[in-house]
Amino acid sequence: MTVKEAYDKLIEEMRDTFILENVENMIEWDFETYMPTGGGKQRSKEFALLAGLVHDLYTSPTVGKLIKGLKSNPEYQALSFIEKRNVHLIEREYNNRTRLPKDLVEKIAEQSAISIQAWKKAKEKKDYSIFKPELDKTLALSKEKAHYLAPEKDPFDALLDEFEPSFTSEMIDKLFTELREGLIPIIKKCQSSSKQPDMSLINRNCSIDIQRKISEDVSRLVLYDLDRGRIDETEHPFTNGYYDDVRITTHYYENNFASSFYSVMHEAGHAIYEQNLDKQFIYQALGKSSSYGIHESQSRLIENLIGKSPEFWEHYLPKFKEITGDIFSDVDMDAFIHAINEVKPSKIRIEADEVTYSLHVIIRFEIEKDLLSGKITTEELPSVWNTKYKDYLGVDIENDSEGVMQDTHWASGLFGYFPSYALGNIYNGQMLNVIKKDLSYDDLIRKGDLKPIIDWLIEKVHKQSNLYDPLELIKKISGEEVNPKYFIAYLEEKFSKIYEY
Ligand code: ZN
C-alpha cells in the first residue's frame, strides 16, 4: 500500500463513526425537544448503546493498525498538511478513547440522561436534594474518566482538553485574572453613572406569535439557512447538528422579548458555523469546529458584538417596530439601545449582560476545579455557589434553581466546559479588532448588510473547520497569542459611550 492508499483507507474506515455520531446528536435533539418525559429510561439505554458503538468505531484495532502503519511509513511526510492534520486528529481521539473502558463510556451516557431528568425535576421543584444523588454519580464517573484519560494530571485539566485542546487550567487562570481585573472597573463605572436605563421600555408584553416572526427575520438577517435548519422551543436554548441539518431552539417569554431575541441570535451564530464547515471535510475528523471556545466566539459575536451594538439597532429598530405593531412604536432609539445594554450584576448566566457575563463563568471554573479535586463536596456546593455570587457579583441567591441548578452542564457530565464561554469572549474581541481593519464594519452593520461580515467569519473561522487548534487559529487570524485586552478595550469603548462615563 502506498502512503496515499493507506491514508484513504483510514479516512474510509472512520467515515461511519462520524455518521453515527450525528445520529447520537439527533436522538439527543429529540430527547431535549419532543420526547415524552416518560421516555427517559428507554432513551438512556439508547444513548448508552450508541455511545458504546461510537466508542468501538473510534478505538477499533483496524484504526489503530492503520494509524501505526501510516505514521511509520517512510513516505508519511509526503502527505499534505490537511492529510496530516486529519491523521493527527484521528490519532488524538484514538489515544484518548482507548484509555477509557467501554463500560465506563456507556455508563456515562446512560447516567447523563438520568441526571438530566433529575435536574429538570429538581429545578422545577427548587429542591437540590432531588438532584444531588444523581449529581454524585455523574461527578464520580467524570472523575473516573479524568483518571483514565490522564492519571498524572489534575482531573480538571484532563477533562478540559476535550473542550479546549492544548489549554491548561493554569493558562485559563492567568487569562481569567486579567479578564476579571479589566471587567470590575467597567462594572463599577456603569453602576455609578448617573445615566441609567429605563428597563420598562423592553419589558413590554409581546405575544409569542410576534416573537416567532422576529426569530425568523433575525435568523435570515444573520444568514442562518432555515432550509437546512429549524427553530424549536425548549426550556434552555441550544444548537444541534452539522452541515445540512443544523437546528436551534429558543424559549419565549411574553414580557421579555430580548431573551428569545438574543438566544436566537446566539444559537444562529453557532448554527452558521456548523452550516459553513468546509464541505470537503464532511464525515472526516476535520469536519468539525476547532473548539467549544471558538464556537462560543461565533455565537457571542453575532449575539453581542453585532446584535447589541448601537449600529445594529440604528438599522433594525424601524423593522422591529414594523413587525411588533404598536408595542414599541413610541420608543426612542438611544433609550432603547441603553435598555438593551443594561449592565447589572445578576443571578442567571445566560441572561447576563456582556460585561458581567464572564464573572459567572469564572465562578463556575473555580468551583469545578475544587469539586473535581475533592476540595469541596456536592453537599457544600450550594453554599459555596451562593457565597461566590455574593462576593463576585454582590447578588443574593434565594433558591438553588436560580443558583447552583441553573445550568444543565454538570447534570450532563460536562465538567471542563465552562471556561470555553469566557474564552469565546476573549477570542471574539481579538477577531473584532481584525475585522474592523479589514471591513468598514460599523457602516455595514448600520446598513444592515451583514453578509460581508458573515463571509469574513466563514472564510477565517467556519471554513477552517478543524484545521487548527484554538490557540493556533487565533494566532493565524490575529497574528497574536490569546489576549483578553481587546475584549476589555471593546467593552470600555462601547459602555463608556452608552453610560457616558
Ligand atoms: Zn453558546
XYZ file of C-alpha atoms and ligand atoms in Angstrom:
502
model
C 0.000 0.000 0.000
C 1.287 3.449 -0.849
C 1.048 6.106 1.845
C -1.818 7.751 -0.039
C -3.729 4.459 -0.250
C -3.200 3.878 3.455
C -4.457 7.388 4.187
C -7.572 6.917 2.035
C -8.256 3.624 3.772
C -8.096 5.267 7.203
C -10.458 8.057 6.133
C -12.873 5.488 4.691
C -12.616 3.369 7.846
C -13.567 6.367 10.036
C -16.481 7.565 7.913
C -19.232 5.616 9.697
C -18.001 6.933 13.058
C -18.872 10.497 12.118
C -22.186 9.495 10.596
C -23.135 7.583 13.736
C -22.035 10.478 15.934
C -24.613 12.652 14.252
C -27.268 10.009 14.848
C -26.358 10.432 18.527
C -26.841 14.189 18.093
C -30.255 13.749 16.549
C -31.656 11.491 19.274
C -30.246 13.965 21.772
C -32.143 16.731 19.982
C -35.304 14.641 20.238
C -34.605 13.981 23.940
C -34.427 17.731 24.583
C -37.383 18.750 22.408
C -40.267 16.354 21.794
C -39.595 13.120 23.664
C -42.317 12.477 26.256
C -40.968 12.790 29.815
C -41.762 9.141 30.431
C -39.321 8.073 27.731
C -36.230 8.951 29.737
C -35.315 5.463 30.913
C -35.576 3.966 27.408
C -33.624 6.834 25.942
C -30.848 6.416 28.486
C -30.361 2.828 27.191
C -30.310 4.096 23.606
C -27.703 6.708 24.498
C -25.593 4.041 26.202
C -25.768 1.687 23.203
C -24.844 4.404 20.716
C -22.024 5.746 22.878
C -20.649 2.195 23.074
C -20.885 1.709 19.316
C -19.202 5.056 18.609
C -16.504 4.122 21.117
C -15.927 0.787 19.314
C -15.582 2.549 15.976
C -13.113 5.141 17.274
C -10.978 2.522 19.018
C -11.181 -0.371 16.568
C -7.937 -2.362 16.151
C -8.119 -1.717 12.395
C -7.977 2.040 13.037
C -5.054 1.500 15.423
C -3.164 -0.553 12.832
C -3.832 1.934 10.046
C -2.577 4.860 12.153
C 0.542 2.936 13.166
C 1.210 1.855 9.586
C 0.819 5.392 8.309
C 2.997 7.012 10.944
C 5.815 4.512 10.360
C 5.586 4.752 6.563
C 8.798 6.398 5.262
C 6.647 8.419 2.850
C 4.438 9.846 5.654
C 5.908 13.340 5.341
C 4.784 13.415 1.692
C 1.177 13.729 2.830
C -0.261 17.244 2.665
C -0.799 19.486 5.694
C -4.536 18.728 5.531
C -3.984 14.986 5.359
C -1.559 15.016 8.244
C -3.952 17.085 10.340
C -6.693 14.538 9.666
C -4.397 11.719 10.785
C -3.378 13.715 13.868
C -6.996 14.288 14.893
C -7.916 10.642 14.409
C -4.867 9.565 16.380
C -5.566 12.013 19.217
C -9.106 10.708 19.511
C -7.939 7.091 19.226
C -5.393 7.566 22.010
C -7.845 9.335 24.300
C -10.645 6.884 23.766
C -8.576 3.713 24.026
C -7.690 4.843 27.545
C -11.372 4.654 28.509
C -13.060 1.309 29.253
C -16.117 0.824 27.068
C -18.419 0.125 30.017
C -17.423 3.484 31.554
C -18.343 5.277 28.315
C -21.721 3.526 28.297
C -22.339 4.246 31.977
C -21.563 7.949 31.480
C -24.028 8.219 28.587
C -26.735 6.379 30.495
C -26.214 8.292 33.728
C -26.203 11.635 31.963
C -29.775 11.109 30.670
C -30.891 10.102 34.180
C -29.128 13.051 35.830
C -30.609 15.496 33.325
C -34.106 14.290 34.107
C -33.470 14.509 37.860
C -32.023 18.003 37.375
C -35.113 19.138 35.445
C -37.409 17.869 38.176
C -35.257 19.308 40.978
C -35.052 22.654 39.241
C -38.804 22.817 38.791
C -39.370 21.955 42.459
C -36.496 24.180 43.625
C -35.185 21.190 45.544
C -31.466 20.425 45.239
C -31.852 17.228 47.266
C -33.632 15.593 44.282
C -30.644 16.306 42.054
C -27.779 15.676 44.471
C -27.710 11.826 44.452
C -27.594 11.752 40.631
C -25.051 14.563 40.523
C -22.872 12.488 42.874
C -22.945 9.604 40.389
C -22.204 11.859 37.408
C -19.353 13.523 39.270
C -17.857 10.174 40.314
C -17.989 8.949 36.701
C -16.378 12.169 35.466
C -13.562 11.792 37.986
C -13.080 8.219 36.860
C -12.963 9.372 33.243
C -10.380 12.042 34.106
C -8.256 9.450 35.860
C -8.273 7.094 32.864
C -7.563 9.937 30.431
C -4.576 11.369 32.271
C -3.808 9.953 35.728
C -0.824 12.275 36.073
C -2.914 15.412 35.524
C -5.235 17.389 37.724
C -8.730 15.969 36.905
C -9.966 19.337 35.684
C -7.100 19.599 33.197
C -7.717 16.075 31.945
C -11.342 16.922 31.145
C -10.668 20.429 29.826
C -8.724 19.031 26.891
C -11.889 17.726 25.255
C -13.307 21.250 25.023
C -10.234 23.477 24.578
C -7.363 21.346 23.259
C -3.868 22.407 24.385
C -5.122 24.617 27.227
C -4.318 24.072 30.904
C -6.161 25.378 33.938
C -3.062 27.407 34.757
C -3.324 29.265 31.429
C -7.015 29.825 31.988
C -6.370 31.081 35.494
C -3.981 33.676 34.140
C -6.330 34.804 31.340
C -9.305 34.959 33.697
C -7.403 37.004 36.272
C -6.579 39.576 33.620
C -10.141 39.470 32.342
C -11.643 39.947 35.812
C -9.315 42.837 36.572
C -10.428 44.506 33.349
C -14.138 43.923 33.908
C -14.568 45.089 37.501
C -13.727 48.784 36.893
C -16.134 48.851 33.903
C -18.935 47.366 36.005
C -18.266 49.928 38.747
C -18.243 52.849 36.320
C -21.519 51.730 34.734
C -23.151 51.261 38.122
C -22.096 54.621 39.479
C -23.030 56.549 36.339
C -25.930 58.966 36.689
C -27.245 57.778 33.336
C -29.222 54.594 33.934
C -31.540 52.772 31.509
C -35.320 52.667 31.659
C -35.949 48.927 31.587
C -39.717 49.242 31.247
C -39.025 50.006 27.573
C -38.083 46.458 26.765
C -40.239 44.591 29.250
C -43.430 45.308 27.387
C -45.752 42.454 26.623
C -45.060 40.983 23.197
C -47.007 37.940 22.010
C -45.164 34.729 21.293
C -46.519 34.700 17.754
C -44.883 38.045 17.061
C -41.675 36.837 18.695
C -41.653 33.782 16.420
C -41.805 36.107 13.406
C -38.904 38.131 14.792
C -36.885 34.927 15.277
C -37.273 34.008 11.624
C -36.492 37.503 10.466
C -33.353 37.813 12.539
C -32.214 34.306 11.506
C -32.407 35.400 7.900
C -30.540 38.596 8.686
C -27.559 36.665 10.055
C -27.746 34.198 7.142
C -28.827 31.158 9.153
C -30.208 28.945 6.392
C -33.614 27.708 7.568
C -33.887 25.311 4.616
C -31.107 23.433 6.355
C -32.192 24.368 9.858
C -35.175 24.882 12.130
C -36.182 26.704 15.316
C -37.960 24.832 18.113
C -38.811 25.727 21.690
C -37.174 24.312 24.817
C -36.552 25.435 28.382
C -32.885 26.089 27.533
C -31.791 27.179 24.067
C -29.207 25.046 22.254
C -27.859 24.161 18.788
C -27.512 20.675 17.395
C -26.318 19.077 14.154
C -23.891 19.925 11.371
C -23.696 20.787 7.661
C -27.154 20.398 6.076
C -29.174 19.806 9.234
C -28.425 22.298 11.987
C -31.211 23.009 14.456
C -31.584 25.638 17.111
C -34.032 26.144 19.962
C -35.200 29.130 21.950
C -37.534 29.991 24.801
C -40.177 32.723 24.540
C -41.264 34.936 27.455
C -44.150 37.298 26.741
C -42.775 40.104 28.893
C -39.157 39.772 27.781
C -38.697 39.669 24.022
C -34.964 40.269 24.437
C -34.473 36.843 25.987
C -35.529 34.933 22.865
C -34.252 37.614 20.504
C -30.724 37.171 21.804
C -30.915 33.441 22.302
C -31.889 33.121 18.629
C -29.004 35.363 17.575
C -26.660 33.392 19.814
C -27.735 29.962 18.591
C -27.856 31.156 14.979
C -24.224 32.190 15.462
C -23.433 28.586 16.430
C -25.590 27.268 13.601
C -23.929 29.235 10.801
C -20.562 27.881 11.969
C -21.818 24.304 11.559
C -23.594 25.038 8.277
C -20.441 26.557 6.801
C -17.877 23.942 7.779
C -15.898 23.056 4.658
C -17.965 20.571 2.679
C -14.897 18.643 1.527
C -14.350 17.529 5.134
C -17.786 16.040 5.789
C -17.564 12.636 7.557
C -13.940 13.303 8.426
C -12.223 14.296 11.663
C -11.610 17.676 10.033
C -15.328 18.264 9.506
C -15.845 19.774 12.953
C -15.294 23.089 14.694
C -11.945 23.980 16.236
C -13.140 24.028 19.842
C -16.056 24.922 22.088
C -14.453 28.290 22.822
C -14.129 29.129 19.141
C -17.755 28.073 18.742
C -18.734 30.406 21.546
C -16.741 33.230 19.958
C -19.013 32.938 16.919
C -22.301 32.805 18.793
C -21.361 35.652 21.093
C -20.041 37.747 18.224
C -23.415 37.563 16.482
C -25.407 37.973 19.703
C -23.434 40.746 21.384
C -20.834 42.384 19.207
C -23.330 42.718 16.373
C -26.782 42.265 17.933
C -26.298 44.569 20.911
C -24.392 47.265 19.075
C -25.970 50.710 18.682
C -25.258 50.422 14.919
C -27.359 47.273 14.670
C -30.380 48.947 16.240
C -29.960 52.032 14.071
C -30.745 49.663 11.239
C -33.107 47.220 12.892
C -35.327 49.299 15.192
C -37.611 50.568 12.375
C -38.040 46.996 11.076
C -38.577 45.778 14.631
C -41.270 48.390 15.205
C -42.930 47.322 11.977
C -43.067 43.626 12.971
C -44.225 44.344 16.524
C -47.062 46.708 15.511
C -47.758 49.387 18.107
C -45.977 47.734 21.058
C -42.700 49.597 20.656
C -43.788 52.321 18.238
C -43.081 55.175 20.681
C -39.646 54.088 21.932
C -36.679 56.359 21.463
C -33.581 54.859 19.792
C -30.985 55.881 22.396
C -33.148 54.891 25.325
C -33.846 51.540 23.687
C -30.158 50.877 22.981
C -29.309 51.701 26.580
C -32.008 49.368 27.915
C -30.704 46.540 25.692
C -27.250 47.178 27.122
C -28.041 47.466 30.806
C -25.039 46.433 32.918
C -26.254 44.897 36.131
C -24.844 42.007 38.157
C -27.467 39.271 38.192
C -28.069 35.682 39.193
C -28.521 33.933 35.843
C -25.566 33.421 33.494
C -27.493 33.130 30.239
C -29.316 36.381 30.933
C -26.209 38.273 31.993
C -25.047 41.384 30.156
C -21.806 41.451 28.180
C -19.730 42.963 30.985
C -20.754 40.797 33.929
C -21.154 37.572 31.909
C -17.576 36.355 32.234
C -17.737 36.630 36.035
C -20.431 33.934 36.024
C -18.052 31.719 34.074
C -15.098 32.449 36.354
C -17.201 31.400 39.374
C -18.031 28.060 37.716
C -14.413 27.495 36.701
C -13.218 27.950 40.284
C -15.950 25.752 41.731
C -15.437 22.972 39.187
C -11.739 22.707 39.878
C -12.436 22.316 43.602
C -15.295 19.905 43.040
C -13.215 17.622 40.834
C -10.182 17.711 43.109
C -12.385 16.922 46.118
C -11.721 20.237 47.887
C -15.455 20.770 48.094
C -18.316 18.243 48.188
C -21.702 18.264 46.459
C -23.167 18.774 49.948
C -21.333 22.086 50.250
C -21.906 23.044 46.618
C -24.997 25.287 47.046
C -23.478 27.310 49.863
C -20.130 27.683 48.069
C -22.049 28.846 44.997
C -24.107 31.382 46.942
C -21.077 32.784 48.732
C -19.192 33.291 45.460
C -22.196 35.024 43.883
C -22.288 37.394 46.825
C -18.524 38.037 46.662
C -18.122 38.412 42.886
C -21.449 39.840 41.797
C -22.991 41.144 45.013
C -26.233 39.214 44.489
C -28.197 37.099 46.952
C -29.315 33.698 45.710
C -32.688 32.828 47.193
C -33.133 29.289 45.909
C -30.952 26.686 44.213
C -32.924 26.763 40.941
C -31.660 30.268 40.318
C -28.344 29.288 41.882
C -26.361 26.117 41.529
C -29.017 24.333 39.437
C -29.407 26.962 36.718
C -27.195 25.221 34.140
C -27.523 21.750 32.676
C -23.775 21.154 32.207
C -22.979 19.317 35.437
C -26.047 17.102 35.043
C -24.803 16.245 31.564
C -21.347 15.424 32.928
C -19.814 18.340 31.034
C -17.068 19.210 33.520
C -14.344 21.389 31.993
C -16.748 23.015 29.533
C -17.462 26.368 31.207
C -14.166 28.193 30.509
C -14.999 27.965 26.780
C -17.756 30.552 27.257
C -15.447 33.265 28.539
C -12.653 32.228 26.181
C -15.193 32.852 23.414
C -15.392 36.476 24.574
C -11.621 36.812 24.616
C -11.340 35.275 21.136
C -14.039 37.394 19.563
C -12.514 40.572 20.994
C -9.378 39.690 19.039
C -11.380 38.836 15.926
C -13.289 42.117 16.085
C -10.035 44.033 16.168
C -9.046 42.403 12.853
C -12.491 42.617 11.224
C -12.518 46.352 11.858
C -9.238 46.687 9.960
C -10.470 44.554 7.045
C -14.002 45.931 6.621
C -15.975 49.103 7.261
C -17.657 47.128 9.988
C -19.750 49.819 11.695
C -21.121 51.101 8.378
C -22.069 47.628 7.204
C -23.987 46.973 10.413
C -25.660 50.365 10.217
C -26.853 49.438 6.718
C -27.987 46.001 7.880
C -25.621 44.471 5.337
C -24.177 41.662 7.422
C -23.117 39.496 4.502
C -19.529 40.796 4.192
C -19.041 40.278 7.943
C -20.520 36.759 7.898
C -18.424 35.965 4.810
C -15.352 37.103 6.745
C -16.284 34.715 9.568
C -16.928 31.895 7.094
C -13.547 32.420 5.462
C -11.463 32.913 8.611
C -13.272 30.604 11.027
C -16.108 28.384 9.768
C -14.440 27.023 6.660
C -11.243 26.375 8.599
C -13.253 23.602 10.223
C -10.862 21.667 12.479
C -7.640 22.505 10.642
C -6.220 24.277 13.695
C -6.420 24.018 17.473
C -7.886 27.188 19.035
C -4.557 28.747 20.033
C -3.205 28.297 16.501
C -6.381 29.546 14.879
C -6.391 32.730 16.971
C -2.759 33.333 16.133
C -3.471 32.764 12.444
C -6.376 35.231 12.495
C -4.932 37.928 14.736
C -1.182 37.416 14.442
C -1.036 37.279 18.232
C -1.305 34.959 21.202
C -4.599 34.825 23.094
C -5.024 38.169 24.810
C -8.013 39.485 26.804
C -7.055 43.143 26.309
C -9.004 43.509 23.046
C -12.248 42.317 24.562
C -11.783 44.636 27.548
C -10.966 47.566 25.238
C -14.079 46.825 23.171
C -16.267 46.882 26.306
C -14.642 50.034 27.642
C -15.195 51.898 24.380
C -18.788 50.757 23.978
C -20.007 51.198 27.552
C -18.239 54.494 28.261
C -20.388 55.907 25.459
C -23.629 54.239 26.488
C -23.239 55.101 30.185
C -21.499 58.400 29.462
C -18.734 57.896 31.993
Zn -23.378 29.047 23.064
